[in-house]
Coordinates of C-alpha atoms and ligand atoms in Angstrom, one line a residue:
X1 CA 60.8 90.9 65.6
X2 CA 62.3 88.2 67.8
X3 CA 63.4 89.8 71.0
X4 CA 65.5 88.5 73.9
X5 CA 64.0 89.5 77.1
X6 CA 66.3 91.5 79.2
X7 CA 66.9 90.8 82.9
X8 CA 63.7 92.0 84.9
X9 CA 61.9 92.3 81.5
X10 CA 58.2 92.1 81.1
X11 CA 56.5 88.7 81.2
X12 CA 52.7 87.7 80.8
X13 CA 52.6 87.9 84.7
X14 CA 51.7 91.4 85.9
X15 CA 54.5 93.3 87.5
X16 CA 55.2 97.0 88.4
X17 CA 51.9 97.0 90.2
X18 CA 51.0 100.3 91.6
X19 CA 47.9 102.1 92.9
X20 CA 47.6 105.9 92.6
X21 CA 45.0 108.7 92.8
X22 CA 43.8 109.6 89.3
X23 CA 40.3 111.2 90.3
X24 CA 38.2 111.7 93.3
X25 CA 40.1 109.9 96.1
X26 CA 36.8 109.1 97.9
X27 CA 35.4 107.1 95.1
X28 CA 38.2 106.0 92.7
X29 CA 41.6 104.4 92.4
X30 CA 43.9 103.6 89.5
X31 CA 45.7 100.3 89.3
X32 CA 48.8 100.2 87.1
X33 CA 50.7 97.1 85.9
X34 CA 52.8 95.8 83.1
X35 CA 53.0 92.6 81.0
X36 CA 54.8 91.4 77.9
X37 CA 52.9 92.1 74.6
X38 CA 51.7 88.4 74.7
X39 CA 49.0 89.6 76.9
X40 CA 46.5 91.9 74.9
X41 CA 44.0 92.8 77.3
X42 CA 43.8 93.0 81.1
X43 CA 41.2 93.7 83.8
X44 CA 41.1 94.4 87.5
X45 CA 38.7 92.4 89.7
X46 CA 37.7 94.1 93.0
X47 CA 35.4 93.6 96.0
X48 CA 34.5 95.5 99.0
X49 CA 35.8 94.1 102.3
X50 CA 33.3 91.7 103.7
X51 CA 31.5 91.3 100.4
X52 CA 31.7 88.5 97.9
X53 CA 30.5 90.5 94.9
X54 CA 33.4 90.8 92.6
X55 CA 33.4 93.7 90.0
X56 CA 35.4 93.6 86.8
X57 CA 37.0 96.7 85.3
X58 CA 38.7 96.5 81.9
X59 CA 42.0 98.3 81.8
X60 CA 43.2 100.8 79.2
X61 CA 46.2 99.6 77.6
X62 CA 49.2 101.0 75.5
X63 CA 52.4 99.6 74.1
X64 CA 55.5 100.7 75.9
X65 CA 58.5 100.3 73.7
X66 CA 61.7 101.2 75.6
X67 CA 65.4 100.9 74.9
X68 CA 65.6 97.3 75.9
X69 CA 62.0 95.8 75.9
X70 CA 58.5 96.0 74.5
X71 CA 55.6 95.7 76.9
X72 CA 52.0 96.5 77.5
X73 CA 51.0 99.0 80.0
X74 CA 47.6 98.6 81.8
X75 CA 45.6 101.1 83.7
X76 CA 42.3 100.0 85.3
X77 CA 40.2 102.8 86.8
X78 CA 38.1 101.6 89.6
X79 CA 35.2 104.0 90.0
X80 CA 32.0 104.4 92.1
X81 CA 33.8 103.2 95.2
X82 CA 32.4 104.0 98.7
X83 CA 34.4 106.6 100.7
X84 CA 36.4 105.4 103.6
X85 CA 36.0 101.7 102.6
X86 CA 38.6 98.9 102.2
X87 CA 38.7 97.1 98.9
X88 CA 40.6 94.0 97.7
X89 CA 41.7 93.7 94.2
X90 CA 43.7 91.6 91.6
X91 CA 44.9 92.6 88.1
X92 CA 46.0 90.6 85.0
X93 CA 44.2 88.6 82.3
X94 CA 42.3 85.2 82.5
X95 CA 45.4 83.1 83.1
X96 CA 48.0 85.5 84.6
X97 CA 46.6 87.2 87.7
X98 CA 48.3 89.0 90.5
X99 CA 48.0 88.2 94.1
X100 CA 45.2 89.9 96.0
X101 CA 46.0 93.3 97.5
X102 CA 44.0 95.9 99.2
X103 CA 43.6 99.6 99.8
X104 CA 41.2 102.0 101.6
X105 CA 39.5 105.0 99.9
X106 CA 39.5 108.5 101.3
X107 CA 36.8 109.0 104.1
X108 CA 34.1 111.7 103.4
X109 CA 34.8 115.2 104.7
X110 CA 38.4 114.3 105.7
X111 CA 40.6 116.9 107.3
X112 CA 43.1 114.7 109.2
X113 CA 45.4 112.5 107.4
X114 CA 49.1 111.5 107.0
X115 CA 51.3 111.2 104.0
X116 CA 55.0 110.2 103.5
X117 CA 57.5 112.4 101.4
X118 CA 60.4 110.8 99.9
X119 CA 63.0 112.1 97.4
X120 CA 65.9 111.2 95.3
X121 CA 65.8 107.4 95.9
X122 CA 67.6 107.0 92.6
X123 CA 70.1 104.1 92.2
X124 CA 72.1 103.7 89.0
X125 CA 74.2 100.7 90.1
X126 CA 74.7 98.1 88.8
X127 CA 73.7 99.6 85.3
X128 CA 71.6 96.6 84.2
X129 CA 69.9 95.8 87.5
X130 CA 69.9 98.8 90.0
X131 CA 69.5 97.7 93.5
X132 CA 66.6 99.4 95.4
X133 CA 66.5 96.8 98.2
X134 CA 67.6 99.3 100.9
X135 CA 64.9 101.9 99.8
X136 CA 62.3 99.2 99.9
X137 CA 63.2 98.2 103.5
X138 CA 63.3 101.7 104.5
X139 CA 59.9 102.6 103.3
X140 CA 58.3 99.3 104.7
X141 CA 59.7 100.3 108.1
X142 CA 58.1 103.8 108.0
X143 CA 54.9 102.3 106.8
X144 CA 55.0 99.9 109.8
X145 CA 55.4 102.9 112.1
X146 CA 52.8 104.9 110.2
X147 CA 50.2 102.3 109.0
X148 CA 47.6 105.1 108.6
X149 CA 49.7 106.6 105.6
X150 CA 47.2 107.7 103.0
X151 CA 49.7 108.0 100.1
X152 CA 53.4 108.5 99.3
X153 CA 54.5 111.7 97.5
X154 CA 58.0 111.7 95.9
X155 CA 59.9 114.9 94.9
X156 CA 61.7 113.4 91.9
X157 CA 64.7 111.4 90.8
X158 CA 62.8 108.3 91.2
X159 CA 65.4 106.7 89.0
X160 CA 68.9 107.6 88.1
X161 CA 68.4 107.6 84.4
X162 CA 64.8 107.4 83.5
X163 CA 65.3 107.0 79.7
X164 CA 66.5 103.5 80.3
X165 CA 64.1 100.8 81.4
X166 CA 66.6 98.9 83.4
X167 CA 66.3 101.8 85.8
X168 CA 62.6 101.6 86.1
X169 CA 62.8 97.9 86.5
X170 CA 65.0 98.5 89.5
X171 CA 62.9 101.4 90.8
X172 CA 59.6 99.3 90.6
X173 CA 61.3 96.5 92.6
X174 CA 62.0 99.2 95.2
X175 CA 58.2 99.7 95.5
X176 CA 57.2 96.1 95.6
X177 CA 55.1 95.3 98.6
X178 CA 54.4 99.0 99.1
X179 CA 52.9 100.5 95.9
X180 CA 50.2 97.8 95.6
X181 CA 48.7 98.9 98.9
X182 CA 49.5 102.7 99.2
X183 CA 49.1 105.1 96.3
X184 CA 52.3 106.4 95.0
X185 CA 52.4 109.9 93.5
X186 CA 55.5 110.5 91.5
X187 CA 57.1 113.8 90.7
X188 CA 59.5 113.8 87.8
X189 CA 63.0 114.8 88.6
X190 CA 65.8 115.7 86.1
X191 CA 67.2 112.2 86.3
X192 CA 63.8 110.7 85.4
X193 CA 64.2 112.5 81.9
X194 CA 67.9 111.6 81.5
X195 CA 69.3 109.1 79.0
X196 CA 72.6 108.4 77.3
X197 CA 73.2 107.5 73.6
X198 CA 75.5 104.8 74.9
X199 CA 74.1 103.8 78.2
X200 CA 76.6 101.3 79.3
X201 CA 79.5 103.7 79.0
X202 CA 77.6 106.8 79.9
X203 CA 78.3 108.7 76.7
X204 CA 76.0 111.1 74.9
X205 CA 73.9 112.3 77.8
X206 CA 70.6 114.0 76.9
X207 CA 67.4 114.9 78.7
X208 CA 64.1 113.9 77.2
X209 CA 61.4 116.7 76.9
X210 CA 58.7 115.6 77.7
X211 CA 60.1 112.9 79.9
X212 CA 59.2 110.0 77.5
X213 CA 59.5 106.8 79.6
X214 CA 58.0 108.6 82.8
X215 CA 54.9 109.6 80.6
X216 CA 54.5 106.3 78.9
X217 CA 54.4 104.2 82.0
X218 CA 52.3 106.6 84.1
X219 CA 49.9 107.9 81.6
X220 CA 46.8 106.4 83.1
X221 CA 48.0 106.5 86.7
X222 CA 47.6 110.1 87.4
X223 CA 45.0 112.8 86.5
X224 CA 45.4 113.8 82.9
X225 CA 45.0 117.4 83.8
X226 CA 48.4 119.0 83.2
X227 CA 49.1 121.8 80.7
X228 CA 48.9 120.9 77.0
X229 CA 52.1 119.1 75.9
X230 CA 53.2 118.4 79.6
X231 CA 50.5 116.1 80.9
X232 CA 51.5 113.3 83.3
X233 CA 54.7 115.2 84.2
X234 CA 52.3 117.8 85.7
X235 CA 49.1 116.9 87.4
X236 CA 46.9 117.9 90.3
X237 CA 45.0 115.9 92.9
X238 CA 42.8 116.5 95.9
X239 CA 43.2 114.6 99.2
X240 CA 41.0 115.6 102.2
X241 CA 41.3 119.4 102.6
X242 CA 44.4 119.7 100.6
X243 CA 45.1 120.4 96.9
X244 CA 48.3 119.0 95.5
X245 CA 50.1 120.2 92.4
X246 CA 52.8 118.1 91.1
X247 CA 55.1 120.1 88.8
X248 CA 57.6 118.5 86.2
X249 CA 60.8 120.0 85.3
X250 CA 60.1 120.9 81.7
X251 CA 58.3 123.8 80.0
X252 CA 58.3 126.3 82.9
X253 CA 56.4 129.0 81.0
X254 CA 53.5 126.6 80.2
X255 CA 53.7 125.1 83.7
X256 CA 53.6 128.6 85.3
X257 CA 50.4 129.7 83.4
X258 CA 48.7 126.4 84.1
X259 CA 49.6 126.5 87.8
X260 CA 48.5 130.1 88.2
X261 CA 45.1 129.2 86.7
X262 CA 45.0 126.1 88.9
X263 CA 45.5 127.9 92.1
X264 CA 43.4 131.0 91.4
X265 CA 40.2 128.8 91.7
X266 CA 41.5 126.7 94.5
X267 CA 39.5 126.9 97.8
X268 CA 41.2 123.9 99.7
X269 CA 42.7 124.7 103.2
X270 CA 46.1 123.7 101.9
X271 CA 47.8 124.3 98.6
X272 CA 50.9 122.1 98.5
X273 CA 53.0 121.5 95.5
X274 CA 56.0 119.4 94.5
X275 CA 58.8 120.6 92.2
X276 CA 62.1 118.8 91.9
X277 CA 64.5 121.7 91.7
X278 CA 64.6 123.7 95.0
X279 CA 63.8 127.4 94.9
X280 CA 65.5 127.9 98.3
X281 CA 68.5 125.6 97.6
X282 CA 71.3 124.6 99.9
X283 CA 74.1 124.0 97.5
X284 CA 76.9 126.5 97.6
X285 CA 76.9 126.5 93.8
X286 CA 73.3 125.8 93.0
X287 CA 70.9 128.0 91.2
X288 CA 67.2 128.3 90.8
X289 CA 66.9 129.6 87.3
X290 CA 64.8 126.8 86.3
X291 CA 61.9 128.1 88.2
X292 CA 62.8 131.6 89.2
X293 CA 61.9 134.1 87.9
X294 CA 59.7 132.2 85.3
X295 CA 57.5 130.4 87.9
X296 CA 57.9 132.8 90.8
X297 CA 54.4 134.1 90.5
X298 CA 52.6 130.8 90.5
X299 CA 54.7 129.0 93.0
X300 CA 54.3 131.7 95.6
X301 CA 50.6 131.1 95.5
X302 CA 51.4 127.9 97.2
X303 CA 51.6 127.4 101.0
X304 CA 54.3 124.8 100.7
X305 CA 56.4 123.5 98.0
X306 CA 58.3 120.2 98.5
X307 CA 61.5 119.8 96.5
X308 CA 64.5 117.5 96.2
X309 CA 67.5 117.3 93.9
X310 CA 70.1 118.4 96.3
X311 CA 70.1 115.2 98.5
X312 CA 70.5 117.6 101.4
X313 CA 67.8 119.0 103.8
X314 CA 66.6 122.7 104.1
X315 CA 63.4 124.3 105.1
X316 CA 62.9 128.0 104.1
X317 CA 61.1 130.8 105.8
X318 CA 57.8 131.8 104.0
X319 CA 59.2 133.7 100.9
X320 CA 57.5 136.0 98.6
X321 CA 59.2 138.5 96.1
X322 CA 62.6 137.7 97.5
X323 CA 61.5 138.8 101.0
X324 CA 61.4 136.4 104.1
X325 CA 58.8 136.3 106.7
X326 CA 57.6 134.5 109.8
X327 CA 53.9 133.9 109.1
X328 CA 52.8 131.2 106.8
X329 CA 50.2 133.4 105.2
X330 CA 53.0 135.7 104.0
X331 CA 54.8 133.4 101.5
X332 CA 55.7 130.0 100.3
X333 CA 57.6 127.6 102.4
X334 CA 60.0 125.6 100.4
X335 CA 60.7 122.3 102.0
X336 CA 63.7 120.7 100.4
X337 CA 63.6 116.9 101.3
X338 CA 67.0 115.1 101.8
X339 CA 67.5 112.0 99.8
X340 CA 65.8 108.7 100.8
X341 CA 68.4 106.2 99.6
X342 CA 72.0 106.6 100.8
X343 CA 72.7 109.3 98.0
X344 CA 75.1 112.0 99.5
X345 CA 74.9 115.5 98.1
X346 CA 77.2 116.1 95.2
X347 CA 77.5 119.8 96.1
X348 CA 78.7 121.4 99.3
X349 CA 75.5 122.5 101.3
X350 CA 75.2 125.6 103.3
X351 CA 72.7 127.1 105.5
X352 CA 71.4 130.1 103.5
X353 CA 69.7 133.4 104.5
X354 CA 66.3 131.9 103.5
X355 CA 66.7 128.7 105.7
X356 CA 64.9 128.2 108.9
X357 CA 66.1 124.7 109.3
X358 CA 69.0 123.0 107.6
X359 CA 71.0 119.7 107.6
X360 CA 73.7 119.0 105.1
X361 CA 73.1 115.1 104.9
X362 CA 76.7 114.6 104.0
X363 CA 76.9 111.5 106.2
X364 CA 75.7 108.4 104.2
X365 CA 72.1 108.3 105.4
X366 CA 68.5 108.6 104.3
X367 CA 65.6 110.8 105.1
X368 CA 61.9 110.3 104.9
X369 CA 59.5 113.1 106.1
X370 CA 56.0 112.3 107.6
X371 CA 53.5 115.0 106.9
X372 CA 50.2 115.2 109.0
X373 CA 47.4 117.4 108.1
X374 CA 45.0 118.2 110.9
X375 CA 42.5 120.8 109.8
X376 CA 44.5 124.0 109.5
X377 CA 47.6 122.6 111.0
X378 CA 50.3 120.7 109.2
X379 CA 53.0 118.9 111.1
X380 CA 56.1 117.8 109.1
X381 CA 58.7 115.5 110.7
X382 CA 61.8 114.8 108.6
X383 CA 63.9 111.9 110.2
X384 CA 66.9 110.1 109.2
X385 CA 67.0 106.3 108.9
X386 CA 68.5 105.9 112.4
X387 CA 65.5 107.7 113.9
X388 CA 67.3 111.1 114.6
X389 CA 64.9 113.9 113.8
X390 CA 66.4 116.4 111.4
X391 CA 63.4 118.8 111.7
X392 CA 60.0 119.0 113.0
X393 CA 57.7 121.9 112.3
X394 CA 54.1 122.8 112.7
X395 CA 52.6 125.1 110.3
X396 CA 49.4 126.6 111.8
X397 CA 47.3 128.5 109.6
X398 CA 44.7 129.3 112.2
X399 CA 47.1 131.2 114.4
X400 CA 49.4 132.1 111.4
X401 CA 52.5 130.8 113.0
X402 CA 55.2 128.3 112.4
X403 CA 56.6 126.3 115.4
X404 CA 59.4 126.2 116.5
X405 CA 59.4 130.0 116.1
X406 CA 62.1 131.5 114.0
X407 CA 62.6 135.1 113.0
X408 CA 63.4 135.9 109.5
X409 CA 66.7 138.0 109.6
X410 CA 66.8 141.7 109.4
X411 CA 70.2 143.5 109.0
X412 CA 70.9 147.0 110.0
X413 CA 73.5 147.5 107.2
X414 CA 72.4 146.2 103.8
X415 CA 74.4 142.9 103.0
X416 CA 75.0 141.2 99.8
X417 CA 74.1 137.5 99.6
X418 CA 75.5 135.4 96.8
X419 CA 73.3 132.4 95.9
X420 CA 71.7 132.9 99.3
X421 CA 75.0 132.9 101.2
X422 CA 76.2 135.7 103.3
X423 CA 79.5 137.0 102.2
X424 CA 80.4 137.3 105.9
X425 CA 83.8 138.7 106.6
X426 CA 84.3 139.6 103.0
X427 CA 81.8 142.4 103.4
X428 CA 82.4 143.2 107.1
X429 CA 83.5 146.7 106.4
X430 CA 82.1 147.1 103.0
X431 CA 78.2 146.8 103.2
X432 CA 76.1 148.0 100.3
X433 CA 74.8 151.6 100.0
X434 CA 71.8 153.3 98.5
X435 CA 72.3 156.8 97.2
X436 CA 69.3 158.7 95.6
X437 CA 67.5 155.3 95.1
X438 CA 70.4 153.5 93.4
X439 CA 72.1 150.6 95.0
X440 CA 75.9 150.4 94.9
X441 CA 78.2 147.7 96.2
X442 CA 81.8 147.0 96.7
X443 CA 81.7 144.2 93.8
X444 CA 85.3 143.2 94.4
X445 CA 84.3 141.6 97.6
X446 CA 81.8 139.5 95.7
X447 CA 84.3 138.4 93.2
X448 CA 86.7 137.5 95.9
X449 CA 84.1 135.5 97.6
X450 CA 83.2 133.2 94.7
X451 CA 86.8 132.8 93.5
X452 CA 86.7 135.3 90.6
X453 CA 89.8 137.5 89.6
X454 CA 90.1 141.0 91.2
X455 CA 92.8 143.4 90.4
X456 CA 92.8 146.8 92.0
X457 CA 95.0 149.5 90.4
X458 CA 94.9 153.3 90.9
X459 CA 91.3 154.5 90.5
X460 CA 90.4 151.2 88.7
X461 CA 89.1 147.8 89.5
X462 CA 89.3 144.9 87.1
X463 CA 86.9 141.9 87.8
X464 CA 86.7 138.6 86.0
X465 CA 84.4 135.6 86.5
X466 CA 82.2 133.2 84.7
X467 CA 84.0 133.8 81.4
X468 CA 83.4 137.5 81.4
X469 CA 85.5 140.6 82.5
X470 CA 84.9 144.3 83.2
X471 CA 87.1 147.2 84.1
X472 CA 85.5 149.9 86.2
X473 CA 87.0 153.5 86.7
X474 CA 86.3 155.8 89.6
X475 CA 83.9 158.7 88.8
X476 CA 83.0 157.1 85.5
X477 CA 80.0 155.4 83.9
X478 CA 82.0 153.8 81.2
X479 CA 83.2 150.3 81.5
X480 CA 85.4 148.3 79.4
X481 CA 84.2 144.7 79.1
X482 CA 85.0 141.5 77.1
X483 CA 81.8 142.4 75.1
X484 CA 83.0 146.0 74.3
X485 CA 82.4 149.3 75.9
X486 CA 79.4 149.7 78.1
X487 CA 77.7 152.8 79.7
X488 CA 76.3 152.3 83.1
X489 CA 73.4 154.6 84.2
X490 CA 75.3 155.8 87.2
X491 CA 79.0 156.4 87.8
X492 CA 81.4 154.4 90.0
X493 CA 82.6 156.2 93.1
X494 CA 85.2 155.9 95.9
X495 CA 83.7 155.3 99.2
X496 CA 86.0 157.1 101.7
X497 CA 84.0 155.7 104.7
X498 CA 84.2 152.0 103.6
X499 CA 87.9 151.2 103.3
X500 CA 88.2 153.6 100.2
X501 CA 86.8 151.0 98.0
X502 CA 85.3 151.6 94.6
X503 CA 81.5 151.3 94.8
X504 CA 79.9 150.1 91.6
X505 CA 76.2 150.2 90.7
X506 CA 74.5 146.8 91.4
X507 CA 73.2 146.8 87.7
X508 CA 76.7 146.1 86.6
X509 CA 76.4 142.4 87.8
X510 CA 74.4 142.0 84.6
X511 CA 77.7 142.3 82.7
X512 CA 78.6 138.9 84.2
X513 CA 75.1 137.4 83.4
X514 CA 74.0 137.7 87.1
X515 CA 70.7 139.0 88.4
X516 CA 70.0 140.8 91.6
X517 CA 67.1 141.8 93.8
X518 CA 66.7 143.8 97.0
X519 CA 64.9 142.2 99.9
X520 CA 63.5 145.4 101.6
X521 CA 62.0 143.6 104.6
X522 CA 65.2 141.8 105.4
X523 CA 67.6 144.4 104.0
X524 CA 69.8 142.4 101.9
X525 CA 70.7 142.2 98.2
X526 CA 70.5 138.9 96.6
X527 CA 72.7 138.0 93.6
X528 CA 72.2 134.9 91.6
X529 CA 74.1 133.3 88.7
X530 CA 72.6 130.6 86.4
X531 CA 75.6 128.4 86.1
X532 CA 76.7 125.8 88.6
X533 CA 80.5 126.4 87.9
X534 CA 83.1 127.1 90.4
X535 CA 85.1 129.8 88.8
X536 CA 88.1 129.8 91.1
X537 CA 91.1 131.3 89.2
X538 CA 94.0 128.9 88.4
X539 CA 97.2 129.2 90.3
X540 CA 100.0 129.7 87.7
Ligands
FE2_1 FE1 68.9 113.5 92.8
FE2_2 FE1 67.8 116.0 90.6

């Protein structure tokens, strides 16, 4: 078939050149590139710094047919390298070869190294040639300041619409002059799996499971060690004394089982994960049902989980089973990276009960985090493009502390938190109560807080939100709802000490498809809802 090459389409000359860790970082390196299908085979040539002995490695190749183009992907696996050694390389075929680039392998016995973390650098505009030039200059600036960067880790949304190759063509231009020298480890984000039936007009949105274009371009770039059916989207690699697990957004049940098995046998000093959607999100209307509770068990075996998605910054206290701690040994820290390419948050961000540090990033700015492992100490500095530091923390596993010190909250009266946010004044005089092991709350304050409908009549309260309603009656277990009459396990009661309000058993939130949990250590009840709706009632 005769094809007209699109703008930024593949040519016989290698492009999208990227190095990445695909095996032992001390002795191997993957080189990825793309050409038009005119080029049938490709190879890398490499030599050790100071040596004239050139070694050839034939690349694996696969056809990548996208929505606009057809190309050959090449992956050359350089093996048998010496640790801590600089190598020069080129890639291509006999007639079309790249410039010469270089990289350094991981030194033996390494326990001190640095990596950069970026997230949500996605750019959709213009639709046929997204512009990543700002991101390119930003990362080059950070690399100039941190020339000893071992690799760059992303937390997803590397593109705005990954099922359209125009977007990857833009994204790879954003990595030009960077990815040829520093291994880039991509995490898949929801936007990397996204496509439109009609791309130009943004009609017919869908999400590819598995992420087709992501996997087809990066198949040979990363360890092919993910769970069956979800490889490349998920992979693990080791660097120095740290184990990294990169998690995709699809197949959470399979990923959970795989991650659990992966971490059970892990003896590395650091267990670091990346997963695009935050567990401890900042958005007022976000949710973590994508990972919680399905992946709770495996994720909480990690020391640290980098996330993105919100384009806003937040660092959590160590968290396990809904409880918040001070000591890093007690739980997982969710480090939600801000965006790295002038992408303001689409949601209203809040500091939540689980946050130890927070910045909403609602000014048009970009963030890059520098992570420095030094034995059992890990320092992470997240700074904005103008140099202002949004957060710097040291996680010290030897002393089991995080600095700057911050105490996870403890409340003397049990508070309700909705999507991690304190109801504040709403529950000032109506905190939760436990009677004979059963939790009750004044649910009308929760519905008032999120904009649901509340109608109080004599001995009754009517609540409506998220497309469901329920009518509760004093001293009764029977509830009328939009889905018929329901019997609760315990009766509603009038609380004379708390503004005479009707107190409803917490299980009743399930009538509205919410889930709840009690965090004993901190003494709060967390209520979550899966949707990202804003159910404020309409003013007639
Ligand atoms: Fe994003
Ligand atoms: Fe996202």
